[in-house]
Structure formats: C-alpha cells, structure tokens
GROMACS .gro file of C-alpha atoms in nm:
model
  326
    1UNK     CA    1 -16.197   2.373  -4.405
    2UNK     CA    2 -15.999   2.032  -4.448
    3UNK     CA    3 -16.125   1.766  -4.644
    4UNK     CA    4 -16.233   1.468  -4.521
    5UNK     CA    5 -16.041   1.266  -4.732
    6UNK     CA    6 -15.717   1.420  -4.605
    7UNK     CA    7 -15.830   1.350  -4.222
    8UNK     CA    8 -15.938   1.001  -4.271
    9UNK     CA    9 -15.587   0.879  -4.430
   10UNK     CA   10 -15.477   0.771  -4.053
   11UNK     CA   11 -15.810   0.713  -3.930
   12UNK     CA   12 -15.820   0.411  -4.181
   13UNK     CA   13 -15.539   0.262  -4.097
   14UNK     CA   14 -15.651   0.273  -3.717
   15UNK     CA   15 -15.959   0.100  -3.841
   16UNK     CA   16 -15.778  -0.123  -4.011
   17UNK     CA   17 -15.558  -0.235  -3.753
   18UNK     CA   18 -15.850  -0.209  -3.499
   19UNK     CA   19 -16.012  -0.496  -3.717
   20UNK     CA   20 -15.731  -0.715  -3.800
   21UNK     CA   21 -15.575  -0.760  -3.464
   22UNK     CA   22 -15.499  -0.929  -3.302
   23UNK     CA   23 -15.485  -1.171  -3.587
   24UNK     CA   24 -15.740  -1.463  -3.583
   25UNK     CA   25 -15.622  -1.723  -3.855
   26UNK     CA   26 -15.987  -1.814  -3.947
   27UNK     CA   27 -16.092  -1.467  -4.037
   28UNK     CA   28 -15.803  -1.392  -4.205
   29UNK     CA   29 -15.860  -1.679  -4.480
   30UNK     CA   30 -16.231  -1.596  -4.525
   31UNK     CA   31 -16.112  -1.266  -4.577
   32UNK     CA   32 -15.846  -1.361  -4.822
   33UNK     CA   33 -16.120  -1.547  -4.993
   34UNK     CA   34 -16.340  -1.270  -5.046
   35UNK     CA   35 -16.048  -1.050  -5.100
   36UNK     CA   36 -15.906  -1.296  -5.427
   37UNK     CA   37 -16.244  -1.203  -5.585
   38UNK     CA   38 -16.231  -0.831  -5.458
   39UNK     CA   39 -15.884  -0.759  -5.494
   40UNK     CA   40 -15.706  -0.457  -5.589
   41UNK     CA   41 -15.746  -0.179  -5.819
   42UNK     CA   42 -15.467  -0.206  -6.118
   43UNK     CA   43 -15.410  -0.030  -6.458
   44UNK     CA   44 -15.276  -0.226  -6.751
   45UNK     CA   45 -15.174  -0.148  -7.083
   46UNK     CA   46 -15.070  -0.292  -7.387
   47UNK     CA   47 -14.924  -0.225  -7.730
   48UNK     CA   48 -15.011  -0.339  -8.077
   49UNK     CA   49 -14.791  -0.354  -8.354
   50UNK     CA   50 -14.963  -0.305  -8.733
   51UNK     CA   51 -14.855  -0.382  -9.050
   52UNK     CA   52 -14.990  -0.359  -9.412
   53UNK     CA   53 -14.955  -0.565  -9.708
   54UNK     CA   54 -14.727  -0.305  -9.847
   55UNK     CA   55 -14.462  -0.401  -9.605
   56UNK     CA   56 -14.502  -0.775  -9.673
   57UNK     CA   57 -14.571  -0.852  -9.994
   58UNK     CA   58 -14.511  -1.174 -10.034
   59UNK     CA   59 -14.696  -1.437  -9.809
   60UNK     CA   60 -14.451  -1.655  -9.610
   61UNK     CA   61 -14.492  -2.052  -9.518
   62UNK     CA   62 -14.624  -2.067  -9.173
   63UNK     CA   63 -14.867  -1.772  -9.237
   64UNK     CA   64 -15.284  -1.773  -9.141
   65UNK     CA   65 -15.365  -1.936  -9.459
   66UNK     CA   66 -15.154  -2.239  -9.349
   67UNK     CA   67 -15.254  -2.290  -9.052
   68UNK     CA   68 -15.487  -2.622  -9.010
   69UNK     CA   69 -15.878  -2.542  -8.908
   70UNK     CA   70 -15.825  -2.738  -8.582
   71UNK     CA   71 -15.580  -2.461  -8.466
   72UNK     CA   72 -15.844  -2.217  -8.493
   73UNK     CA   73 -16.104  -2.419  -8.346
   74UNK     CA   74 -15.860  -2.445  -8.022
   75UNK     CA   75 -15.781  -2.092  -8.043
   76UNK     CA   76 -16.177  -2.020  -8.030
   77UNK     CA   77 -16.260  -2.232  -7.763
   78UNK     CA   78 -15.928  -2.117  -7.569
   79UNK     CA   79 -16.089  -1.735  -7.579
   80UNK     CA   80 -16.424  -1.884  -7.520
   81UNK     CA   81 -16.302  -2.063  -7.172
   82UNK     CA   82 -16.120  -1.745  -7.082
   83UNK     CA   83 -16.421  -1.531  -7.144
   84UNK     CA   84 -16.638  -1.746  -6.958
   85UNK     CA   85 -16.381  -1.762  -6.679
   86UNK     CA   86 -16.363  -1.332  -6.655
   87UNK     CA   87 -16.734  -1.341  -6.650
   88UNK     CA   88 -16.783  -1.599  -6.357
   89UNK     CA   89 -16.463  -1.382  -6.175
   90UNK     CA   90 -16.640  -1.104  -6.195
   91UNK     CA   91 -17.014  -1.252  -6.118
   92UNK     CA   92 -16.813  -1.416  -5.778
   93UNK     CA   93 -16.667  -1.051  -5.715
   94UNK     CA   94 -16.994  -0.892  -5.731
   95UNK     CA   95 -17.159  -1.054  -5.479
   96UNK     CA   96 -16.831  -1.080  -5.268
   97UNK     CA   97 -16.819  -0.646  -5.269
   98UNK     CA   98 -17.139  -0.661  -5.075
   99UNK     CA   99 -16.976  -0.987  -4.824
  100UNK     CA  100 -16.651  -0.707  -4.785
  101UNK     CA  101 -16.832  -0.410  -4.666
  102UNK     CA  102 -17.099  -0.638  -4.455
  103UNK     CA  103 -16.774  -0.810  -4.257
  104UNK     CA  104 -16.620  -0.456  -4.246
  105UNK     CA  105 -16.997  -0.285  -4.099
  106UNK     CA  106 -17.014  -0.569  -3.822
  107UNK     CA  107 -16.648  -0.654  -3.763
  108UNK     CA  108 -16.787  -1.013  -3.833
  109UNK     CA  109 -16.665  -1.215  -4.145
  110UNK     CA  110 -16.932  -1.476  -4.274
  111UNK     CA  111 -16.880  -1.552  -4.611
  112UNK     CA  112 -17.207  -1.812  -4.665
  113UNK     CA  113 -17.417  -1.618  -4.481
  114UNK     CA  114 -17.382  -1.280  -4.625
  115UNK     CA  115 -17.354  -1.424  -4.956
  116UNK     CA  116 -17.683  -1.554  -4.933
  117UNK     CA  117 -17.850  -1.219  -4.812
  118UNK     CA  118 -17.692  -1.027  -5.068
  119UNK     CA  119 -17.667  -1.278  -5.348
  120UNK     CA  120 -17.939  -1.018  -5.579
  121UNK     CA  121 -17.785  -0.720  -5.509
  122UNK     CA  122 -17.459  -0.899  -5.630
  123UNK     CA  123 -17.647  -0.999  -5.939
  124UNK     CA  124 -17.777  -0.611  -6.001
  125UNK     CA  125 -17.440  -0.536  -5.968
  126UNK     CA  126 -17.262  -0.767  -6.163
  127UNK     CA  127 -17.522  -0.681  -6.477
  128UNK     CA  128 -17.406  -0.283  -6.415
  129UNK     CA  129 -17.053  -0.375  -6.447
  130UNK     CA  130 -17.190  -0.580  -6.758
  131UNK     CA  131 -17.344  -0.312  -6.936
  132UNK     CA  132 -17.037  -0.056  -6.841
  133UNK     CA  133 -16.799  -0.317  -6.980
  134UNK     CA  134 -17.016  -0.346  -7.310
  135UNK     CA  135 -17.060   0.026  -7.342
  136UNK     CA  136 -16.674   0.064  -7.355
  137UNK     CA  137 -16.589  -0.221  -7.584
  138UNK     CA  138 -16.857  -0.052  -7.826
  139UNK     CA  139 -16.673   0.289  -7.780
  140UNK     CA  140 -16.381   0.137  -7.895
  141UNK     CA  141 -16.523  -0.073  -8.214
  142UNK     CA  142 -16.647   0.251  -8.297
  143UNK     CA  143 -16.321   0.446  -8.291
  144UNK     CA  144 -16.122   0.161  -8.444
  145UNK     CA  145 -16.393   0.149  -8.677
  146UNK     CA  146 -16.321   0.524  -8.768
  147UNK     CA  147 -15.915   0.487  -8.781
  148UNK     CA  148 -15.999   0.229  -9.039
  149UNK     CA  149 -16.231   0.425  -9.222
  150UNK     CA  150 -16.002   0.715  -9.234
  151UNK     CA  151 -15.738   0.472  -9.326
  152UNK     CA  152 -15.916   0.360  -9.628
  153UNK     CA  153 -16.029   0.686  -9.743
  154UNK     CA  154 -15.743   0.923  -9.693
  155UNK     CA  155 -15.438   0.740  -9.654
  156UNK     CA  156 -15.165   0.667  -9.400
  157UNK     CA  157 -15.088   1.082  -9.272
  158UNK     CA  158 -15.447   1.186  -9.266
  159UNK     CA  159 -15.511   0.884  -9.084
  160UNK     CA  160 -15.201   0.962  -8.801
  161UNK     CA  161 -15.367   1.272  -8.761
  162UNK     CA  162 -15.733   1.180  -8.697
  163UNK     CA  163 -15.580   0.922  -8.472
  164UNK     CA  164 -15.356   1.192  -8.265
  165UNK     CA  165 -15.645   1.445  -8.251
  166UNK     CA  166 -15.936   1.235  -8.217
  167UNK     CA  167 -15.927   0.869  -8.138
  168UNK     CA  168 -15.627   0.901  -7.861
  169UNK     CA  169 -15.800   1.151  -7.662
  170UNK     CA  170 -16.148   1.021  -7.713
  171UNK     CA  171 -16.036   0.649  -7.597
  172UNK     CA  172 -15.840   0.827  -7.273
  173UNK     CA  173 -16.172   1.010  -7.190
  174UNK     CA  174 -16.359   0.724  -7.222
  175UNK     CA  175 -16.143   0.488  -7.005
  176UNK     CA  176 -16.131   0.757  -6.736
  177UNK     CA  177 -16.505   0.791  -6.736
  178UNK     CA  178 -16.546   0.408  -6.693
  179UNK     CA  179 -16.264   0.383  -6.473
  180UNK     CA  180 -16.410   0.671  -6.215
  181UNK     CA  181 -16.784   0.496  -6.265
  182UNK     CA  182 -16.647   0.158  -6.182
  183UNK     CA  183 -16.428   0.306  -5.888
  184UNK     CA  184 -16.692   0.496  -5.770
  185UNK     CA  185 -16.980   0.238  -5.766
  186UNK     CA  186 -16.744  -0.023  -5.585
  187UNK     CA  187 -16.640   0.238  -5.289
  188UNK     CA  188 -16.955   0.456  -5.252
  189UNK     CA  189 -17.267   0.310  -5.466
  190UNK     CA  190 -17.261  -0.050  -5.302
  191UNK     CA  191 -17.232   0.114  -4.951
  192UNK     CA  192 -17.531   0.321  -5.038
  193UNK     CA  193 -17.718  -0.002  -5.176
  194UNK     CA  194 -17.636  -0.173  -4.841
  195UNK     CA  195 -17.718   0.155  -4.613
  196UNK     CA  196 -18.084   0.180  -4.792
  197UNK     CA  197 -18.159  -0.131  -4.917
  198UNK     CA  198 -18.170  -0.053  -5.291
  199UNK     CA  199 -18.039  -0.161  -5.617
  200UNK     CA  200 -17.763  -0.057  -5.822
  201UNK     CA  201 -17.913   0.287  -6.009
  202UNK     CA  202 -18.115   0.359  -5.756
  203UNK     CA  203 -17.806   0.364  -5.540
  204UNK     CA  204 -17.629   0.568  -5.813
  205UNK     CA  205 -17.945   0.799  -5.839
  206UNK     CA  206 -17.934   0.836  -5.447
  207UNK     CA  207 -17.593   0.899  -5.412
  208UNK     CA  208 -17.539   1.125  -5.730
  209UNK     CA  209 -17.673   1.446  -5.543
  210UNK     CA  210 -17.394   1.399  -5.274
  211UNK     CA  211 -17.166   1.356  -5.540
  212UNK     CA  212 -17.232   1.654  -5.700
  213UNK     CA  213 -17.292   1.863  -5.377
  214UNK     CA  214 -16.937   1.741  -5.264
  215UNK     CA  215 -16.769   1.731  -5.586
  216UNK     CA  216 -16.438   1.839  -5.397
  217UNK     CA  217 -16.448   1.595  -5.163
  218UNK     CA  218 -16.477   1.315  -5.401
  219UNK     CA  219 -16.251   1.488  -5.629
  220UNK     CA  220 -15.942   1.476  -5.352
  221UNK     CA  221 -16.080   1.124  -5.256
  222UNK     CA  222 -16.013   0.967  -5.665
  223UNK     CA  223 -15.668   1.151  -5.627
  224UNK     CA  224 -15.547   0.984  -5.320
  225UNK     CA  225 -15.742   0.653  -5.326
  226UNK     CA  226 -15.545   0.634  -5.680
  227UNK     CA  227 -15.209   0.704  -5.512
  228UNK     CA  228 -15.263   0.508  -5.196
  229UNK     CA  229 -15.378   0.184  -5.428
  230UNK     CA  230 -15.134   0.245  -5.616
  231UNK     CA  231 -14.844   0.214  -5.358
  232UNK     CA  232 -15.052  -0.061  -5.177
  233UNK     CA  233 -15.040  -0.269  -5.493
  234UNK     CA  234 -14.686  -0.206  -5.527
  235UNK     CA  235 -14.603  -0.326  -5.168
  236UNK     CA  236 -14.844  -0.651  -5.206
  237UNK     CA  237 -14.634  -0.711  -5.559
  238UNK     CA  238 -14.336  -0.674  -5.372
  239UNK     CA  239 -14.383  -0.908  -5.070
  240UNK     CA  240 -14.649  -1.131  -5.307
  241UNK     CA  241 -14.246  -1.179  -5.569
  242UNK     CA  242 -14.063  -1.262  -5.233
  243UNK     CA  243 -14.259  -1.540  -5.124
  244UNK     CA  244 -14.300  -1.640  -5.524
  245UNK     CA  245 -13.878  -1.710  -5.508
  246UNK     CA  246 -13.927  -1.839  -5.129
  247UNK     CA  247 -14.219  -2.120  -5.266
  248UNK     CA  248 -13.954  -2.208  -5.552
  249UNK     CA  249 -13.767  -2.487  -5.295
  250UNK     CA  250 -14.106  -2.619  -5.196
  251UNK     CA  251 -14.184  -2.652  -5.553
  252UNK     CA  252 -13.821  -2.797  -5.693
  253UNK     CA  253 -13.897  -3.091  -5.427
  254UNK     CA  254 -14.205  -3.231  -5.587
  255UNK     CA  255 -14.082  -3.143  -5.937
  256UNK     CA  256 -13.781  -3.419  -5.863
  257UNK     CA  257 -14.032  -3.684  -5.924
  258UNK     CA  258 -14.171  -3.507  -6.219
  259UNK     CA  259 -13.804  -3.566  -6.380
  260UNK     CA  260 -13.809  -3.945  -6.274
  261UNK     CA  261 -14.114  -3.997  -6.486
  262UNK     CA  262 -13.987  -3.789  -6.755
  263UNK     CA  263 -13.713  -4.014  -6.809
  264UNK     CA  264 -13.918  -4.320  -6.758
  265UNK     CA  265 -14.217  -4.270  -6.954
  266UNK     CA  266 -14.212  -3.856  -7.115
  267UNK     CA  267 -14.597  -3.832  -7.117
  268UNK     CA  268 -14.628  -3.916  -6.744
  269UNK     CA  269 -14.377  -3.700  -6.661
  270UNK     CA  270 -14.509  -3.401  -6.873
  271UNK     CA  271 -14.849  -3.440  -6.657
  272UNK     CA  272 -14.670  -3.434  -6.387
  273UNK     CA  273 -14.469  -3.130  -6.460
  274UNK     CA  274 -14.828  -2.979  -6.536
  275UNK     CA  275 -14.977  -3.062  -6.189
  276UNK     CA  276 -14.676  -2.925  -5.984
  277UNK     CA  277 -14.689  -2.600  -6.205
  278UNK     CA  278 -15.050  -2.567  -6.133
  279UNK     CA  279 -15.004  -2.668  -5.757
  280UNK     CA  280 -14.708  -2.381  -5.765
  281UNK     CA  281 -14.959  -2.154  -5.929
  282UNK     CA  282 -15.257  -2.218  -5.678
  283UNK     CA  283 -14.990  -2.146  -5.390
  284UNK     CA  284 -14.865  -1.838  -5.521
  285UNK     CA  285 -15.235  -1.722  -5.583
  286UNK     CA  286 -15.330  -1.823  -5.198
  287UNK     CA  287 -15.038  -1.611  -5.069
  288UNK     CA  288 -15.151  -1.319  -5.312
  289UNK     CA  289 -15.448  -1.303  -5.152
  290UNK     CA  290 -15.339  -1.324  -4.784
  291UNK     CA  291 -15.132  -1.076  -4.844
  292UNK     CA  292 -15.329  -0.856  -5.000
  293UNK     CA  293 -15.611  -0.830  -4.720
  294UNK     CA  294 -15.484  -0.533  -4.516
  295UNK     CA  295 -15.462  -0.335  -4.802
  296UNK     CA  296 -15.780  -0.388  -4.932
  297UNK     CA  297 -15.945  -0.399  -4.596
  298UNK     CA  298 -15.790  -0.020  -4.560
  299UNK     CA  299 -15.908   0.111  -4.899
  300UNK     CA  300 -16.255  -0.006  -4.804
  301UNK     CA  301 -16.249   0.191  -4.461
  302UNK     CA  302 -16.099   0.498  -4.643
  303UNK     CA  303 -16.428   0.499  -4.862
  304UNK     CA  304 -16.633   0.438  -4.627
  305UNK     CA  305 -16.523   0.720  -4.367
  306UNK     CA  306 -16.500   0.947  -4.659
  307UNK     CA  307 -16.858   0.863  -4.778
  308UNK     CA  308 -16.957   0.883  -4.391
  309UNK     CA  309 -16.832   1.248  -4.384
  310UNK     CA  310 -17.018   1.364  -4.691
  311UNK     CA  311 -17.323   1.218  -4.597
  312UNK     CA  312 -17.447   1.083  -4.241
  313UNK     CA  313 -17.723   0.852  -4.403
  314UNK     CA  314 -17.492   0.646  -4.580
  315UNK     CA  315 -17.255   0.601  -4.287
  316UNK     CA  316 -17.193   0.211  -4.235
  317UNK     CA  317 -16.981   0.224  -3.957
  318UNK     CA  318 -17.078   0.503  -3.683
  319UNK     CA  319 -16.912   0.256  -3.437
  320UNK     CA  320 -16.574   0.281  -3.583
  321UNK     CA  321 -16.590   0.586  -3.703
  322UNK     CA  322 -16.653   0.684  -3.343
  323UNK     CA  323 -16.376   0.463  -3.208
  324UNK     CA  324 -16.063   0.611  -3.435
  325UNK     CA  325 -16.200   0.979  -3.367
  326UNK     CA  326 -16.153   0.929  -2.943
   0.00000   0.00000   0.00000
C-alpha cells in the first residue's frame, strides 16, 4: 500500500498552483505578511570556544574587569530588547498559523478577520510553544551543569568522556523531540484545533490516536517534509540573495546624499547611513517574505493532504482534495 506522504507530493503542488494562480497582487501581499511571521522551517548550528585560566594565566587589558558598567548595562538592555522582540514575533506567528490555514481552507486571505477570530487559539499556541522552549532550555541548563560538575570533580579527560557519551547524545535527542513536537504541532495539531474547535492540548490528545495508528505515514511525512522544506528554503535563499544584490543599486543611489551629509556634518551623515541601511534591510525582508509564499503554501497544503488521508475527520480541504484528485 502506497503511503499518502508519497502520493501527495504532486497533489500539494497542484493545490498550491490552483490557489496562487492567477496571481492577485493584494492576495500575494497579504500572504507575504502572514508568511513573514510563519516562515520556513530552518535549522541552525553554532559553536563555542572554551578556555580556562590555565590557558591564559595572566589578565589582559580590556578583559571583563576593565569593561565599564555602562557597557554591561547596554548589553543587558540589548539582550532584553532582543528577547522581547523574539517573544513578540513568536506570538504574532502563533496567531498567523491559524490565519494561514483558514486562508488555505477558504481560498481567501483576510488577515484582520481571521486574526480576530483565532486570536484566543493563537494565545494558547504561543503558550504551548513557550512551554516547549522553556523545557528545552531547562534540559540544556541541566546538561551544561552536569558537564561543569563533571569537569570540576574529575578533570578534563573524564569530563570529555561524559560529554561524548552522555551530554551530546542527550542534547541531540532533546533537540529532535522538540523539533518533532513543534513541527507536528504546526502541521497537524493546528488543523485539528481548527477542524474540531479545540485548544492546543486537547488538539494533541485528539491527534495522538491518529499519530500512533498511522505512525508509518507520519514518519514518512517527517522525512519528506524535511527534505522538501530544505530544498524550498535553499531555493528561496538563492532567489533572495540575487534580489538583494539587485537592491544594492537603488540603495547606492540613496546612499549618495548620505555621503554628502557625512562630509558636511559627520553625525548627520552617520544618521543618514543608518536610515539607508534600515531601508535596505526592510526591503530585503519584504522581498524574502514575498518570495517564500509559494513554498510555505505548498508545505501547508502537503501537511493538510496527508492529515486528511490519515483521518477524514481532520480534513480541512475536501474540495481542494477532490479537485487535485480529478
């Protein structure tokens, strides 16, 4: 028996093409606004270098002890502002998930109407995402604390062994579980919430039986959605990079007066450069939001088609399904 996750790859494309064509500028712009907050699935990695006092036994000028208190205050304020912006972005994105699915279901985009209708559920989704994020943070803190205690108690070699055998695999498992929970919440639980007027926890309980019954289907979806999302994100990145280069020309034209101002009055020139830079960044963000619309819509249609095949009670798009099957 063929898995729906395989069969629906082409059907999702046909549903996306039917929804987006012919291109209507107003609808595309509204979708771009929604997709700006919903966005594509991404993965990022980071590395850090650690040092101990034994590697650098003598303090150097400019070290932490020489940093003025004002600098630390500025750093703390910047971190708090960044955190507040991230939370605000996540909150808006949580409501926009419902706006997007309702738009796909009705094949009509109305940001304000759907925002008002699903604001409460968006708050619930935001709280759930926040709880998952805090759980991951606690797990990371516990792992880091275990590594530090191991280092302090047994020395570098034993700590490295503990890190390789326990901490790193545990961190990978935590990241994988959190990623799957977030992905399945977005792809499947949100539609269940819409289909049956449930909260996020009730939606998960309702979806769980379907997930455990059709686990092969959803495992195939997880693998294929990761591949499709990665390919789509790469394609969007290439297009946005090319358009960002194109946008450098009008930006250079705007920067010419800033150069003149800088020569006349340095503070005014710096302010003008900042304004031009912000305009360029906003233009690139707007372009990225518009370019990613087809990929985001495709991935959401793909998830809806797979979910409806797994359980007809959760099918939000029966008419679109029938159209792509004809």
